[in-house]
Tab-separated table of C-alpha atoms in Angstrom:
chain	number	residue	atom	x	y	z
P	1	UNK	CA	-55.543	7.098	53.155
P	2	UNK	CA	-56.483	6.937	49.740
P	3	UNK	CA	-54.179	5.857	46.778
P	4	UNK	CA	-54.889	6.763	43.404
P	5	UNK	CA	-53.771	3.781	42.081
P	6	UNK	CA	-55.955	1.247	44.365
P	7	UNK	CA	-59.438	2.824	42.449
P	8	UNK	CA	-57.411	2.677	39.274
P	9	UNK	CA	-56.721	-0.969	39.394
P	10	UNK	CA	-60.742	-1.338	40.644
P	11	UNK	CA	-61.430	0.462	37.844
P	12	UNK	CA	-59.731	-1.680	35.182
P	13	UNK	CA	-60.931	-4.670	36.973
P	14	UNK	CA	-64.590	-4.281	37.364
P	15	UNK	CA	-64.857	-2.220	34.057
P	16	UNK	CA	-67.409	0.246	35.568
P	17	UNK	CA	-67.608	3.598	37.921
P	18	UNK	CA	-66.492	4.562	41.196
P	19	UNK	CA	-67.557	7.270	43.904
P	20	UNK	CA	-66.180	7.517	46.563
P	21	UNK	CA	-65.196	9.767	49.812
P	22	UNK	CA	-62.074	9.691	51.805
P	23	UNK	CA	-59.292	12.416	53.371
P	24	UNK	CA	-56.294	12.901	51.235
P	25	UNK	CA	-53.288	15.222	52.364
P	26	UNK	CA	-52.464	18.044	49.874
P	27	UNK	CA	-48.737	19.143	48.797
P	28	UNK	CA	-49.001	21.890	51.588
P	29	UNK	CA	-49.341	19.432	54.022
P	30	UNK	CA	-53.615	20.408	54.513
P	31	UNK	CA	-55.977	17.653	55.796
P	32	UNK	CA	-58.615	17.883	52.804
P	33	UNK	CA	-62.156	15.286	52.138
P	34	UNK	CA	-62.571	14.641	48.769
P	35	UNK	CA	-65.412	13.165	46.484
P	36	UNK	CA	-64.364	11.152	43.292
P	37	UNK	CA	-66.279	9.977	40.435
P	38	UNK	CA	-64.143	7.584	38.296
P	39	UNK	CA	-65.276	6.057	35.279
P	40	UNK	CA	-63.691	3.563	32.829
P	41	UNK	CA	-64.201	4.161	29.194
P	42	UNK	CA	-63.893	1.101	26.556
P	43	UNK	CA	-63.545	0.845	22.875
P	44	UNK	CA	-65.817	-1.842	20.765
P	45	UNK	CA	-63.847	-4.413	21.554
P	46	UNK	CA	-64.260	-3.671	25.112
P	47	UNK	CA	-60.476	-2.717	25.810
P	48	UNK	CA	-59.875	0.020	28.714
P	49	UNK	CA	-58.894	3.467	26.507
P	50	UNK	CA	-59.214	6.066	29.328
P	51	UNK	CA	-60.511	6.708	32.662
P	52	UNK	CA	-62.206	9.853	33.228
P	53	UNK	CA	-61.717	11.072	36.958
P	54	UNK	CA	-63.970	13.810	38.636
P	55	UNK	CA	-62.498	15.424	41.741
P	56	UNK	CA	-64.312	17.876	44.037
P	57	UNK	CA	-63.529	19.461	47.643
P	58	UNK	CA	-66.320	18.921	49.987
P	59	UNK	CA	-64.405	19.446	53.084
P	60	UNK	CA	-66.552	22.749	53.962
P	61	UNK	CA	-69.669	20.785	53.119
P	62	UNK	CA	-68.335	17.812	55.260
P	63	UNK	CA	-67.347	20.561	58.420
P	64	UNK	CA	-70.924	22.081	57.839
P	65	UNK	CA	-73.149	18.527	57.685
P	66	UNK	CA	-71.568	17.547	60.824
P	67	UNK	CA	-71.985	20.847	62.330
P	68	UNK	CA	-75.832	20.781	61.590
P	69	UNK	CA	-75.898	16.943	63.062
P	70	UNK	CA	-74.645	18.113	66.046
P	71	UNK	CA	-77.193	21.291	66.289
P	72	UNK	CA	-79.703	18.800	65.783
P	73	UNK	CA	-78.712	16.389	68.229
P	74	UNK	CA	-78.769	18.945	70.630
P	75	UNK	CA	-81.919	20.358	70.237
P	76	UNK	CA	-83.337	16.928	70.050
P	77	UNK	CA	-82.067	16.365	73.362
P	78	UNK	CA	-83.660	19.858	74.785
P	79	UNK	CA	-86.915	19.582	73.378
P	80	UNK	CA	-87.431	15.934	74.712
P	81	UNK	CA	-86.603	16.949	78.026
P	82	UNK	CA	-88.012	20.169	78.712
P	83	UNK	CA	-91.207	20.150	81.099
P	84	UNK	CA	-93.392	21.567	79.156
P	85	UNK	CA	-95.156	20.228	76.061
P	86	UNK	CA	-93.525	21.207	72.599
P	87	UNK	CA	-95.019	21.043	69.150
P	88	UNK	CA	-93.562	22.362	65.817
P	89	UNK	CA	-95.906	22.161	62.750
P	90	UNK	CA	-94.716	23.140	59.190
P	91	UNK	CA	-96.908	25.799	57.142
P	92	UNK	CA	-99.421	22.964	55.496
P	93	UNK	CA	-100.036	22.298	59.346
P	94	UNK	CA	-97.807	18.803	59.695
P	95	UNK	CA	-96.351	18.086	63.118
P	96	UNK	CA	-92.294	18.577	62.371
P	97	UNK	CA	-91.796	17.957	66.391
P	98	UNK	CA	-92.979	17.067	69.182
P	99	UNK	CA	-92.200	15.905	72.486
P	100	UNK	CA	-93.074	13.377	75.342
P	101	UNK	CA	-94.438	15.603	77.798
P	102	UNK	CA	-97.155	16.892	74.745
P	103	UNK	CA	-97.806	13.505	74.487
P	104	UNK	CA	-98.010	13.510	78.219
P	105	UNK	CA	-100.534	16.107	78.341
P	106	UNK	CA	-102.867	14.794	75.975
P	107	UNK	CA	-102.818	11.189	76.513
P	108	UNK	CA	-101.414	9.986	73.042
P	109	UNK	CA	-100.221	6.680	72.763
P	110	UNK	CA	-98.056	7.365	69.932
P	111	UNK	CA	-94.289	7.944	70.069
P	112	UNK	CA	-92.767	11.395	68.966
P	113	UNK	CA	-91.549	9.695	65.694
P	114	UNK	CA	-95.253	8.400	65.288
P	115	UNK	CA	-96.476	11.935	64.952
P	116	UNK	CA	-94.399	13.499	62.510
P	117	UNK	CA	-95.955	14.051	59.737
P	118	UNK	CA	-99.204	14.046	61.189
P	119	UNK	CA	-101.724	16.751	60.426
P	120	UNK	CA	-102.150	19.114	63.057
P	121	UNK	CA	-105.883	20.172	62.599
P	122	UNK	CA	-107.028	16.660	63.209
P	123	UNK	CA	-104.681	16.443	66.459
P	124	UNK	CA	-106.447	19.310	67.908
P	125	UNK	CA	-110.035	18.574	66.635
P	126	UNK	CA	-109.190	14.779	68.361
P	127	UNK	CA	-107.551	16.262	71.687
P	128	UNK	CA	-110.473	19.371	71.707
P	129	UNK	CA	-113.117	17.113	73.963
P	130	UNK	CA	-110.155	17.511	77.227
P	131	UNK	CA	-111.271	21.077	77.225
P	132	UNK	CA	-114.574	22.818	78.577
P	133	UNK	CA	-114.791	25.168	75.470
P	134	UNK	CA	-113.982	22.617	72.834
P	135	UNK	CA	-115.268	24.395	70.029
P	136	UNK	CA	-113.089	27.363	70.819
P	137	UNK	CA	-110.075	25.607	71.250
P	138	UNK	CA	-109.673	24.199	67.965
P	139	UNK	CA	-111.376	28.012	66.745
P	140	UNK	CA	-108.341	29.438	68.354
P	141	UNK	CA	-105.902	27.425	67.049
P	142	UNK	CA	-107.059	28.402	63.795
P	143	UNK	CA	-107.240	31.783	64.124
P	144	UNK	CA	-103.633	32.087	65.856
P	145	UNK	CA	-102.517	29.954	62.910
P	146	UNK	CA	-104.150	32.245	60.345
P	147	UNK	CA	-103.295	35.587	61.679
P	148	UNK	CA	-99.628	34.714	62.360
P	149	UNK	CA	-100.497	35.842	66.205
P	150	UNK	CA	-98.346	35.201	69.193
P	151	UNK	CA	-100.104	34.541	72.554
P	152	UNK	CA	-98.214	33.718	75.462
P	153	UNK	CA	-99.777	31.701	78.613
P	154	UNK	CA	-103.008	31.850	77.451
P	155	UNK	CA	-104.743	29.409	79.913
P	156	UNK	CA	-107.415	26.709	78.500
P	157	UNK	CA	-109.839	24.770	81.403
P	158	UNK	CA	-110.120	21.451	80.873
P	159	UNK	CA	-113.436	19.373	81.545
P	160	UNK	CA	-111.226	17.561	84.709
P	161	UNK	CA	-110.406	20.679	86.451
P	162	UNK	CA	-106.901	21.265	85.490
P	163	UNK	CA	-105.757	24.349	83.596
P	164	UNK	CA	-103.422	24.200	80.544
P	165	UNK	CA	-101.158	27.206	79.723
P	166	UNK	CA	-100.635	27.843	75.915
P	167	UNK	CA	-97.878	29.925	73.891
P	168	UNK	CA	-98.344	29.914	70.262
P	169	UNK	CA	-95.378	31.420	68.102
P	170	UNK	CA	-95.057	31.644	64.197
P	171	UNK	CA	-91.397	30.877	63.192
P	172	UNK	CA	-89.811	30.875	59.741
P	173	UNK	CA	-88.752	27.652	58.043
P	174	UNK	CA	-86.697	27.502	55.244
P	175	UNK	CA	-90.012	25.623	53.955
P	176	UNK	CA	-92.154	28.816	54.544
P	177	UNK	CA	-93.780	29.684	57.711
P	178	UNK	CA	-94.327	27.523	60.518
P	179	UNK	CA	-95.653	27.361	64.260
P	180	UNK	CA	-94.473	26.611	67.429
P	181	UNK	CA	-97.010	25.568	70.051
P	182	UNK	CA	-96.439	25.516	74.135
P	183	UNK	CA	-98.446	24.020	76.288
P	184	UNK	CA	-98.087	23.451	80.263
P	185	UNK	CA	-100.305	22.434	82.615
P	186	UNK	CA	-100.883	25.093	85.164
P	187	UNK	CA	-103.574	23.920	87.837
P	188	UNK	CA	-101.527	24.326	90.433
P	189	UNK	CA	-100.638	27.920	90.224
P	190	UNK	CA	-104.145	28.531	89.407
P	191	UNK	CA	-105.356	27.345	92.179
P	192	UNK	CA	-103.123	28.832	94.257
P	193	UNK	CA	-104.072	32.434	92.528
């Protein structure tokens, strides 16, 4: 709990400011988080004349942060487990996600947390010599990226034999426009077809 008269005795001590967050209990009994900002205020002489105290409820702000840590934990979790490769680039084309199984896929030796940031053009003109059509692929990208197209399963050969399977979605960001980029490897059910 948080006593009022603890900070004020800091206060006077260290002659300074205070901020600070805690939980306080309101007169109706309410579980509430509060922010402070104290300050001390001193004459010439350097003597304590008043301490100026700013108050503010944040416990909606508090409820909401945690909420969005939690959303983010669990799509985290999903997107580095799924079995297919996931990449989410921002609208100037940096990597905002991306997951093991991409890496996977295209033989990167960097981790997930490497590759944010990264700028996705380069990524695909580096990974563009796995596929037959090299040229097209990063072409495609490109114009998928510029026409704010969606494809879905839209299968690449590679120069090995196998058969990739890519979805390409634009999604909004609060940043602007984004992209969302699925790839699988299918060589199996295309041989089978």
């Amino acid at each position: 709990m948080f006593f009022v008269g603890d900070v004020v005795a800091e206060l006077l001590e260290a002659q300074g400011g205070d901020h600070s967050i805690n939980e306080n209990v309101r007169a109706d009994g309410e579980e509430i988080i509060c922010e402070w900002h104290n300050r001390v205020v001193t004459d010439e002489d350097g003597e304590t004349v008043a301490i100026f105290s700013q108050f503010q409820d944040i416990t909606e702000q508090k409820a909401y942060q945690q909420e969005l840590e939690q959303t983010n934990a669990v799509l985290s979790t999903l997107i580095g487990t799924l079995p297919v490769g996931i990449l989410a680039e921002d609208a100037n084309r940096n990597v905002l996600a991306v997951n093991n199984r991409l890496l996977d896929l295209f033989e990167f030796s960097e981790s997930p947390s490497e590759l944010v940031g990264a700028d996705c053009e380069q990524l695909a003109e580096k990974v563009s010599e796995m596929f037959r059509n090299s040229d097209e692929f990063v072409a495609n990208i490109n114009e998928l990226v510029t026409e704010h197209t969606s494809v879905s399963d839209q299968e690449l050969p590679l120069r090995d034999g196998r058969t990739f399977a890519r979805s390409h979605e634009p999604i909004e960001l609060p940043t602007g426009e984004g992209h969302l980029w699925v790839y699988r490897d299918v060589t199996a059910q295309t041989e089978r077809e």
